[in-house]
């Protein structure tokens, strides 16, 4: 009884209440040691550049155990439990997931106990209940102040310049805004003046996007525009993921490893899957940005929640309805084919597609064919090659390829298609946005499938007519029954072209 009373009235000392001491008592930290390698200012600065603004597992910190333990004992790393448990829920510290269906248990060989792990963020490496997330607690790294950092010598159109000035203002004020611009409006170039302003103030910038293909597309363009600035790309299959550059171009999943790291957060294709479906990705991007930071959102097809914020004047925005070359968006042609499903089931191309091949305006354009499933993309490759050989549009079967999310050679095939070594590429919605091909005709087979929603169809249409010398690519939607998404997509494109015409008239009168 006396022991219980003593325990009840015991007040922790100042040392015992310190987070590091509490962590040591929970066996999160090693016991203290008299030895400590005192870091030089340069050594600590290098460590700060590498680890500041990150939330990492021990295996993601490439330091030897003695060195890491020294840093931990002297509070240069702060440990955090990987799961936060309350009476009502258990939540993953890394991705904020609290859904019981996405929390599972496994027998841990290291502890010989059963532990929880998070299934929601397992693609970033398993985080289990017995592991700890570490955060840098040393000096803050001072990013260099870079004046006139932009080496891009192009000229913005009046519409682009107006949007670029608003982006610069948002970055200067550390506020948020949406850039709503049609596919092919030159959204990337609109960012350059704002990024240059941020660099001149010693800021760190992140350009995040849900798709790895968009990261691979943006990385060389940003690197070319800012030749004297460290630029790094982070995505799933990239081997080196140090994340130490001043400009980071990353998939939104990679931001699960960051915490208050960026002064400017730019989210490209904010409406794309999986970002709009996965709340943990929105959590990751918000946490990766500093509390006082600028947030710029880019999209050609804002979803209902963003439109509602615009209507309520809760989100400042600028609207660009016209492409950089001044030509309208190609308007899709709806082609009904009621034998479509039967022929696709038999691994055959629809007759309406074969008839269209004969009627094409410019047969020198490459073909980008979208299908609803991975299986269909692979099955139709042989049939497509045979038809194109018969029509003398290709000389060899190797000029036809498929690309999808599970294709390990996707990156190489997209590069070959861009270099015109591949004439026809069969793909899924993985290439619906963020990739630019100079001169293509676009076909969507089974365009009435559920996977093709309004936003996807509008984005797919935007792949055609991107080049200034070929702004009139054809877009064909082959279906066996109209859907609301099909009708709405065509209506949205026509409405955008009408607004572009009005916008162009107003600009000409000035």
PDB file of C-alpha atoms in Angstrom, residues 95-332:
ATOM      1  CA  UNK A  95       0.799   8.485 -42.761  1.00  0.00           C
ATOM      2  CA  UNK A  96      -1.908   9.389 -40.214  1.00  0.00           C
ATOM      3  CA  UNK A  97      -3.910   6.256 -41.072  1.00  0.00           C
ATOM      4  CA  UNK A  98      -6.362   5.220 -38.355  1.00  0.00           C
ATOM      5  CA  UNK A  99      -8.530   2.762 -40.294  1.00  0.00           C
ATOM      6  CA  UNK A 100      -8.602  -0.607 -38.483  1.00  0.00           C
ATOM      7  CA  UNK A 101      -8.856  -2.383 -41.853  1.00  0.00           C
ATOM      8  CA  UNK A 102      -5.449  -0.947 -42.824  1.00  0.00           C
ATOM      9  CA  UNK A 103      -3.745  -1.892 -39.554  1.00  0.00           C
ATOM     10  CA  UNK A 104      -2.576  -5.490 -39.267  1.00  0.00           C
ATOM     11  CA  UNK A 105      -0.348  -7.536 -36.969  1.00  0.00           C
ATOM     12  CA  UNK A 106       2.608  -9.828 -37.665  1.00  0.00           C
ATOM     13  CA  UNK A 107       5.028 -11.957 -35.594  1.00  0.00           C
ATOM     14  CA  UNK A 108       8.180  -9.878 -35.194  1.00  0.00           C
ATOM     15  CA  UNK A 109      11.364 -11.966 -35.420  1.00  0.00           C
ATOM     16  CA  UNK A 110      13.422  -9.240 -33.748  1.00  0.00           C
ATOM     17  CA  UNK A 111      11.222  -8.906 -30.647  1.00  0.00           C
ATOM     18  CA  UNK A 112       9.640 -12.380 -30.652  1.00  0.00           C
ATOM     19  CA  UNK A 113       6.293 -10.656 -30.150  1.00  0.00           C
ATOM     20  CA  UNK A 114       3.279  -9.801 -32.275  1.00  0.00           C
ATOM     21  CA  UNK A 115       3.251  -6.187 -33.424  1.00  0.00           C
ATOM     22  CA  UNK A 116       1.011  -3.867 -35.398  1.00  0.00           C
ATOM     23  CA  UNK A 117       2.107  -2.523 -38.769  1.00  0.00           C
ATOM     24  CA  UNK A 118       0.493  -0.038 -41.152  1.00  0.00           C
ATOM     25  CA  UNK A 119      -0.709  -1.420 -44.476  1.00  0.00           C
ATOM     26  CA  UNK A 120      -1.585   2.033 -45.817  1.00  0.00           C
ATOM     27  CA  UNK A 121       2.021   3.239 -46.209  1.00  0.00           C
ATOM     28  CA  UNK A 122       3.727  -0.139 -46.619  1.00  0.00           C
ATOM     29  CA  UNK A 123       4.918   0.808 -50.114  1.00  0.00           C
ATOM     30  CA  UNK A 124       7.376   3.159 -48.351  1.00  0.00           C
ATOM     31  CA  UNK A 125       8.751   0.289 -46.277  1.00  0.00           C
ATOM     32  CA  UNK A 126       7.013  -1.418 -43.387  1.00  0.00           C
ATOM     33  CA  UNK A 127       6.663   0.608 -40.201  1.00  0.00           C
ATOM     34  CA  UNK A 128       5.852  -1.570 -37.207  1.00  0.00           C
ATOM     35  CA  UNK A 129       4.889  -0.922 -33.616  1.00  0.00           C
ATOM     36  CA  UNK A 130       8.357  -1.792 -32.292  1.00  0.00           C
ATOM     37  CA  UNK A 131      10.124   0.679 -34.599  1.00  0.00           C
ATOM     38  CA  UNK A 132      10.793   4.360 -34.007  1.00  0.00           C
ATOM     39  CA  UNK A 133      10.606   7.366 -36.325  1.00  0.00           C
ATOM     40  CA  UNK A 134      13.481   9.828 -35.957  1.00  0.00           C
ATOM     41  CA  UNK A 135      13.506  13.574 -36.572  1.00  0.00           C
ATOM     42  CA  UNK A 136      16.590  15.822 -36.815  1.00  0.00           C
ATOM     43  CA  UNK A 137      16.870  18.116 -33.801  1.00  0.00           C
ATOM     44  CA  UNK A 138      20.178  19.852 -34.542  1.00  0.00           C
ATOM     45  CA  UNK A 139      20.950  23.131 -36.296  1.00  0.00           C
ATOM     46  CA  UNK A 140      18.766  24.386 -39.163  1.00  0.00           C
ATOM     47  CA  UNK A 141      20.386  24.193 -42.584  1.00  0.00           C
ATOM     48  CA  UNK A 142      20.619  27.549 -44.350  1.00  0.00           C
ATOM     49  CA  UNK A 143      19.752  27.119 -48.032  1.00  0.00           C
ATOM     50  CA  UNK A 144      21.716  29.421 -50.358  1.00  0.00           C
ATOM     51  CA  UNK A 145      20.256  32.676 -51.629  1.00  0.00           C
ATOM     52  CA  UNK A 146      20.387  32.464 -55.434  1.00  0.00           C
ATOM     53  CA  UNK A 147      19.811  35.576 -57.527  1.00  0.00           C
ATOM     54  CA  UNK A 148      18.703  35.350 -61.200  1.00  0.00           C
ATOM     55  CA  UNK A 149      18.593  31.555 -60.917  1.00  0.00           C
ATOM     56  CA  UNK A 150      16.282  30.988 -63.910  1.00  0.00           C
ATOM     57  CA  UNK A 151      18.237  30.146 -67.073  1.00  0.00           C
ATOM     58  CA  UNK A 152      15.127  29.641 -69.232  1.00  0.00           C
ATOM     59  CA  UNK A 153      15.168  32.177 -72.069  1.00  0.00           C
ATOM     60  CA  UNK A 154      11.628  31.677 -73.380  1.00  0.00           C
ATOM     61  CA  UNK A 155       8.885  34.302 -73.413  1.00  0.00           C
ATOM     62  CA  UNK A 156       5.575  33.908 -71.612  1.00  0.00           C
ATOM     63  CA  UNK A 157       2.306  34.651 -73.380  1.00  0.00           C
ATOM     64  CA  UNK A 158       0.130  37.455 -71.885  1.00  0.00           C
ATOM     65  CA  UNK A 159      -2.108  34.831 -70.218  1.00  0.00           C
ATOM     66  CA  UNK A 160       0.904  32.995 -68.786  1.00  0.00           C
ATOM     67  CA  UNK A 161       2.499  36.225 -67.575  1.00  0.00           C
ATOM     68  CA  UNK A 162      -0.670  37.254 -65.736  1.00  0.00           C
ATOM     69  CA  UNK A 163      -0.809  33.881 -63.974  1.00  0.00           C
ATOM     70  CA  UNK A 164       2.942  33.959 -63.228  1.00  0.00           C
ATOM     71  CA  UNK A 165       2.595  37.320 -61.465  1.00  0.00           C
ATOM     72  CA  UNK A 166      -0.195  35.933 -59.266  1.00  0.00           C
ATOM     73  CA  UNK A 167       1.951  32.901 -58.426  1.00  0.00           C
ATOM     74  CA  UNK A 168       4.836  35.222 -57.482  1.00  0.00           C
ATOM     75  CA  UNK A 169       2.522  37.204 -55.198  1.00  0.00           C
ATOM     76  CA  UNK A 170       1.284  34.025 -53.485  1.00  0.00           C
ATOM     77  CA  UNK A 171       4.872  32.891 -52.898  1.00  0.00           C
ATOM     78  CA  UNK A 172       5.874  36.321 -51.574  1.00  0.00           C
ATOM     79  CA  UNK A 173       2.857  36.415 -49.230  1.00  0.00           C
ATOM     80  CA  UNK A 174       3.215  32.724 -48.235  1.00  0.00           C
ATOM     81  CA  UNK A 175      -0.403  32.108 -49.167  1.00  0.00           C
ATOM     82  CA  UNK A 176      -2.203  29.500 -51.283  1.00  0.00           C
ATOM     83  CA  UNK A 177      -3.717  29.680 -54.764  1.00  0.00           C
ATOM     84  CA  UNK A 178      -4.975  27.496 -57.596  1.00  0.00           C
ATOM     85  CA  UNK A 179      -3.799  27.740 -61.194  1.00  0.00           C
ATOM     86  CA  UNK A 180      -6.634  26.356 -63.340  1.00  0.00           C
ATOM     87  CA  UNK A 181      -5.258  26.044 -66.852  1.00  0.00           C
ATOM     88  CA  UNK A 182      -6.169  23.875 -69.836  1.00  0.00           C
ATOM     89  CA  UNK A 183      -3.883  21.021 -70.839  1.00  0.00           C
ATOM     90  CA  UNK A 184      -1.131  22.551 -72.961  1.00  0.00           C
ATOM     91  CA  UNK A 185      -1.386  26.038 -71.433  1.00  0.00           C
ATOM     92  CA  UNK A 186       2.237  25.875 -70.251  1.00  0.00           C
ATOM     93  CA  UNK A 187       1.663  25.492 -66.512  1.00  0.00           C
ATOM     94  CA  UNK A 188       5.289  24.514 -65.850  1.00  0.00           C
ATOM     95  CA  UNK A 189       6.659  27.712 -67.422  1.00  0.00           C
ATOM     96  CA  UNK A 190       4.193  29.775 -65.360  1.00  0.00           C
ATOM     97  CA  UNK A 191       6.021  28.572 -62.230  1.00  0.00           C
ATOM     98  CA  UNK A 192       9.493  29.752 -63.267  1.00  0.00           C
ATOM     99  CA  UNK A 193       9.272  33.413 -62.094  1.00  0.00           C
ATOM    100  CA  UNK A 194       7.799  32.334 -58.746  1.00  0.00           C
ATOM    101  CA  UNK A 195      10.493  29.674 -58.208  1.00  0.00           C
ATOM    102  CA  UNK A 196      13.166  32.251 -59.077  1.00  0.00           C
ATOM    103  CA  UNK A 197      11.728  34.643 -56.480  1.00  0.00           C
ATOM    104  CA  UNK A 198      11.705  31.886 -53.826  1.00  0.00           C
ATOM    105  CA  UNK A 199      15.329  30.960 -54.569  1.00  0.00           C
ATOM    106  CA  UNK A 200      16.361  34.618 -54.265  1.00  0.00           C
ATOM    107  CA  UNK A 201      15.024  34.461 -50.679  1.00  0.00           C
ATOM    108  CA  UNK A 202      16.870  31.268 -49.773  1.00  0.00           C
ATOM    109  CA  UNK A 203      13.723  29.145 -49.843  1.00  0.00           C
ATOM    110  CA  UNK A 204      13.422  25.411 -50.419  1.00  0.00           C
ATOM    111  CA  UNK A 205      10.864  24.274 -53.002  1.00  0.00           C
ATOM    112  CA  UNK A 206       8.954  21.062 -53.586  1.00  0.00           C
ATOM    113  CA  UNK A 207       7.003  20.240 -56.742  1.00  0.00           C
ATOM    114  CA  UNK A 208       4.818  17.253 -55.838  1.00  0.00           C
ATOM    115  CA  UNK A 209       2.587  15.214 -58.100  1.00  0.00           C
ATOM    116  CA  UNK A 210       0.657  11.932 -57.680  1.00  0.00           C
ATOM    117  CA  UNK A 211       2.200  10.287 -60.789  1.00  0.00           C
ATOM    118  CA  UNK A 212       5.819   9.135 -61.205  1.00  0.00           C
ATOM    119  CA  UNK A 213       5.585   9.692 -64.989  1.00  0.00           C
ATOM    120  CA  UNK A 214       4.953  13.383 -64.326  1.00  0.00           C
ATOM    121  CA  UNK A 215       8.025  13.501 -62.052  1.00  0.00           C
ATOM    122  CA  UNK A 216      10.151  12.028 -64.833  1.00  0.00           C
ATOM    123  CA  UNK A 217       8.656  14.541 -67.285  1.00  0.00           C
ATOM    124  CA  UNK A 218       9.254  17.566 -65.029  1.00  0.00           C
ATOM    125  CA  UNK A 219      12.729  16.712 -63.744  1.00  0.00           C
ATOM    126  CA  UNK A 220      14.716  17.477 -66.949  1.00  0.00           C
ATOM    127  CA  UNK A 221      12.589  20.556 -67.688  1.00  0.00           C
ATOM    128  CA  UNK A 222      13.122  22.086 -64.238  1.00  0.00           C
ATOM    129  CA  UNK A 223      16.802  21.105 -64.320  1.00  0.00           C
ATOM    130  CA  UNK A 224      17.208  22.842 -67.701  1.00  0.00           C
ATOM    131  CA  UNK A 225      15.398  25.969 -66.479  1.00  0.00           C
ATOM    132  CA  UNK A 226      17.501  26.202 -63.285  1.00  0.00           C
ATOM    133  CA  UNK A 227      20.901  24.896 -64.348  1.00  0.00           C
ATOM    134  CA  UNK A 228      22.829  26.294 -61.373  1.00  0.00           C
ATOM    135  CA  UNK A 229      20.451  24.970 -58.705  1.00  0.00           C
ATOM    136  CA  UNK A 230      20.432  21.521 -57.088  1.00  0.00           C
ATOM    137  CA  UNK A 231      17.368  19.668 -58.419  1.00  0.00           C
ATOM    138  CA  UNK A 232      16.451  16.135 -57.366  1.00  0.00           C
ATOM    139  CA  UNK A 233      13.686  13.750 -58.410  1.00  0.00           C
ATOM    140  CA  UNK A 234      12.134  11.325 -55.902  1.00  0.00           C
ATOM    141  CA  UNK A 235       9.849   8.479 -56.975  1.00  0.00           C
ATOM    142  CA  UNK A 236       9.333   4.823 -56.166  1.00  0.00           C
ATOM    143  CA  UNK A 237      11.771   3.079 -58.498  1.00  0.00           C
ATOM    144  CA  UNK A 238      14.562   5.657 -58.178  1.00  0.00           C
ATOM    145  CA  UNK A 239      17.531   4.133 -56.350  1.00  0.00           C
ATOM    146  CA  UNK A 240      19.042   7.274 -54.803  1.00  0.00           C
ATOM    147  CA  UNK A 241      16.482   8.991 -52.555  1.00  0.00           C
ATOM    148  CA  UNK A 242      18.698  11.329 -50.484  1.00  0.00           C
ATOM    149  CA  UNK A 243      16.295  14.261 -50.838  1.00  0.00           C
ATOM    150  CA  UNK A 244      19.000  16.865 -50.202  1.00  0.00           C
ATOM    151  CA  UNK A 245      18.435  19.289 -53.104  1.00  0.00           C
ATOM    152  CA  UNK A 246      17.019  22.808 -52.870  1.00  0.00           C
ATOM    153  CA  UNK A 247      14.371  21.932 -55.467  1.00  0.00           C
ATOM    154  CA  UNK A 248      12.700  18.559 -54.941  1.00  0.00           C
ATOM    155  CA  UNK A 249      10.393  17.040 -57.565  1.00  0.00           C
ATOM    156  CA  UNK A 250       8.592  14.117 -55.947  1.00  0.00           C
ATOM    157  CA  UNK A 251       5.560  11.892 -56.008  1.00  0.00           C
ATOM    158  CA  UNK A 252       3.170  12.702 -53.174  1.00  0.00           C
ATOM    159  CA  UNK A 253       3.935   9.286 -51.614  1.00  0.00           C
ATOM    160  CA  UNK A 254       7.580  10.303 -51.102  1.00  0.00           C
ATOM    161  CA  UNK A 255       6.447  13.233 -48.949  1.00  0.00           C
ATOM    162  CA  UNK A 256       5.508  10.744 -46.210  1.00  0.00           C
ATOM    163  CA  UNK A 257       9.188  10.952 -45.226  1.00  0.00           C
ATOM    164  CA  UNK A 258       9.200  14.765 -44.825  1.00  0.00           C
ATOM    165  CA  UNK A 259       8.140  17.039 -41.981  1.00  0.00           C
ATOM    166  CA  UNK A 260       8.110  20.869 -42.205  1.00  0.00           C
ATOM    167  CA  UNK A 261      10.818  20.849 -44.875  1.00  0.00           C
ATOM    168  CA  UNK A 262       9.607  23.203 -47.633  1.00  0.00           C
ATOM    169  CA  UNK A 263       8.959  26.947 -47.872  1.00  0.00           C
ATOM    170  CA  UNK A 264       7.063  26.526 -51.163  1.00  0.00           C
ATOM    171  CA  UNK A 265       4.828  23.530 -51.888  1.00  0.00           C
ATOM    172  CA  UNK A 266       3.600  23.176 -55.467  1.00  0.00           C
ATOM    173  CA  UNK A 267       1.148  20.333 -56.130  1.00  0.00           C
ATOM    174  CA  UNK A 268       0.814  19.551 -59.826  1.00  0.00           C
ATOM    175  CA  UNK A 269      -2.240  17.604 -61.058  1.00  0.00           C
ATOM    176  CA  UNK A 270      -3.905  17.909 -57.658  1.00  0.00           C
ATOM    177  CA  UNK A 271      -7.041  16.176 -58.965  1.00  0.00           C
ATOM    178  CA  UNK A 272      -5.201  13.057 -60.154  1.00  0.00           C
ATOM    179  CA  UNK A 273      -5.579   9.562 -58.747  1.00  0.00           C
ATOM    180  CA  UNK A 274      -4.584   8.520 -56.110  1.00  0.00           C
ATOM    181  CA  UNK A 275      -4.224  11.974 -54.480  1.00  0.00           C
ATOM    182  CA  UNK A 276      -7.915  12.874 -54.492  1.00  0.00           C
ATOM    183  CA  UNK A 277      -8.875   9.411 -53.127  1.00  0.00           C
ATOM    184  CA  UNK A 278      -6.195   8.991 -50.448  1.00  0.00           C
ATOM    185  CA  UNK A 279      -6.433  11.401 -47.518  1.00  0.00           C
ATOM    186  CA  UNK A 280      -3.001  10.327 -46.234  1.00  0.00           C
ATOM    187  CA  UNK A 281      -1.385  11.964 -49.296  1.00  0.00           C
ATOM    188  CA  UNK A 282      -3.034  15.306 -48.527  1.00  0.00           C
ATOM    189  CA  UNK A 283      -1.842  14.873 -44.940  1.00  0.00           C
ATOM    190  CA  UNK A 284       1.715  14.181 -46.165  1.00  0.00           C
ATOM    191  CA  UNK A 285       1.870  17.273 -48.406  1.00  0.00           C
ATOM    192  CA  UNK A 286       0.517  19.520 -45.646  1.00  0.00           C
ATOM    193  CA  UNK A 287       3.002  18.148 -43.103  1.00  0.00           C
ATOM    194  CA  UNK A 288       5.939  18.415 -45.540  1.00  0.00           C
ATOM    195  CA  UNK A 289       5.324  22.163 -45.942  1.00  0.00           C
ATOM    196  CA  UNK A 290       6.440  24.547 -43.210  1.00  0.00           C
ATOM    197  CA  UNK A 291       3.729  26.201 -41.135  1.00  0.00           C
ATOM    198  CA  UNK A 292       4.452  29.518 -42.852  1.00  0.00           C
ATOM    199  CA  UNK A 293       4.707  28.450 -46.497  1.00  0.00           C
ATOM    200  CA  UNK A 294       3.234  29.111 -49.932  1.00  0.00           C
ATOM    201  CA  UNK A 295       1.007  26.443 -51.486  1.00  0.00           C
ATOM    202  CA  UNK A 296       0.338  26.472 -55.227  1.00  0.00           C
ATOM    203  CA  UNK A 297      -2.084  23.975 -56.787  1.00  0.00           C
ATOM    204  CA  UNK A 298      -2.072  23.199 -60.525  1.00  0.00           C
ATOM    205  CA  UNK A 299      -4.730  21.396 -62.545  1.00  0.00           C
ATOM    206  CA  UNK A 300      -6.641  21.409 -65.815  1.00  0.00           C
ATOM    207  CA  UNK A 301      -9.633  19.622 -64.307  1.00  0.00           C
ATOM    208  CA  UNK A 302     -10.426  20.750 -60.745  1.00  0.00           C
ATOM    209  CA  UNK A 303     -12.816  18.488 -58.888  1.00  0.00           C
ATOM    210  CA  UNK A 304     -15.967  19.524 -57.030  1.00  0.00           C
ATOM    211  CA  UNK A 305     -14.315  20.437 -53.712  1.00  0.00           C
ATOM    212  CA  UNK A 306     -11.913  22.895 -55.362  1.00  0.00           C
ATOM    213  CA  UNK A 307     -14.657  24.422 -57.494  1.00  0.00           C
ATOM    214  CA  UNK A 308     -16.762  24.879 -54.380  1.00  0.00           C
ATOM    215  CA  UNK A 309     -13.899  26.700 -52.626  1.00  0.00           C
ATOM    216  CA  UNK A 310     -13.545  28.968 -55.672  1.00  0.00           C
ATOM    217  CA  UNK A 311     -17.276  29.766 -55.692  1.00  0.00           C
ATOM    218  CA  UNK A 312     -17.164  30.578 -51.976  1.00  0.00           C
ATOM    219  CA  UNK A 313     -14.056  32.722 -52.508  1.00  0.00           C
ATOM    220  CA  UNK A 314     -12.100  30.569 -50.072  1.00  0.00           C
ATOM    221  CA  UNK A 315      -9.344  29.810 -52.578  1.00  0.00           C
ATOM    222  CA  UNK A 316      -7.700  32.516 -54.759  1.00  0.00           C
ATOM    223  CA  UNK A 317      -7.245  31.296 -58.326  1.00  0.00           C
ATOM    224  CA  UNK A 318      -6.335  32.285 -61.846  1.00  0.00           C
ATOM    225  CA  UNK A 319      -7.913  30.765 -64.939  1.00  0.00           C
ATOM    226  CA  UNK A 320      -6.186  30.173 -68.299  1.00  0.00           C
ATOM    227  CA  UNK A 321      -8.601  28.801 -70.933  1.00  0.00           C
ATOM    228  CA  UNK A 322      -6.158  29.055 -73.847  1.00  0.00           C
ATOM    229  CA  UNK A 323      -3.146  26.980 -74.871  1.00  0.00           C
ATOM    230  CA  UNK A 324       0.276  28.602 -75.160  1.00  0.00           C
ATOM    231  CA  UNK A 325       0.165  28.443 -78.987  1.00  0.00           C
ATOM    232  CA  UNK A 326      -3.283  30.103 -79.108  1.00  0.00           C
ATOM    233  CA  UNK A 327      -5.111  27.185 -80.757  1.00  0.00           C
ATOM    234  CA  UNK A 328      -8.191  25.550 -79.179  1.00  0.00           C
ATOM    235  CA  UNK A 329      -8.279  22.127 -77.559  1.00  0.00           C
ATOM    236  CA  UNK A 330      -9.051  19.331 -80.060  1.00  0.00           C
ATOM    237  CA  UNK A 331     -12.735  18.458 -79.618  1.00  0.00           C
ATOM    238  CA  UNK A 332     -13.353  14.697 -79.286  1.00  0.00           C
TER     239      UNK A 332
END
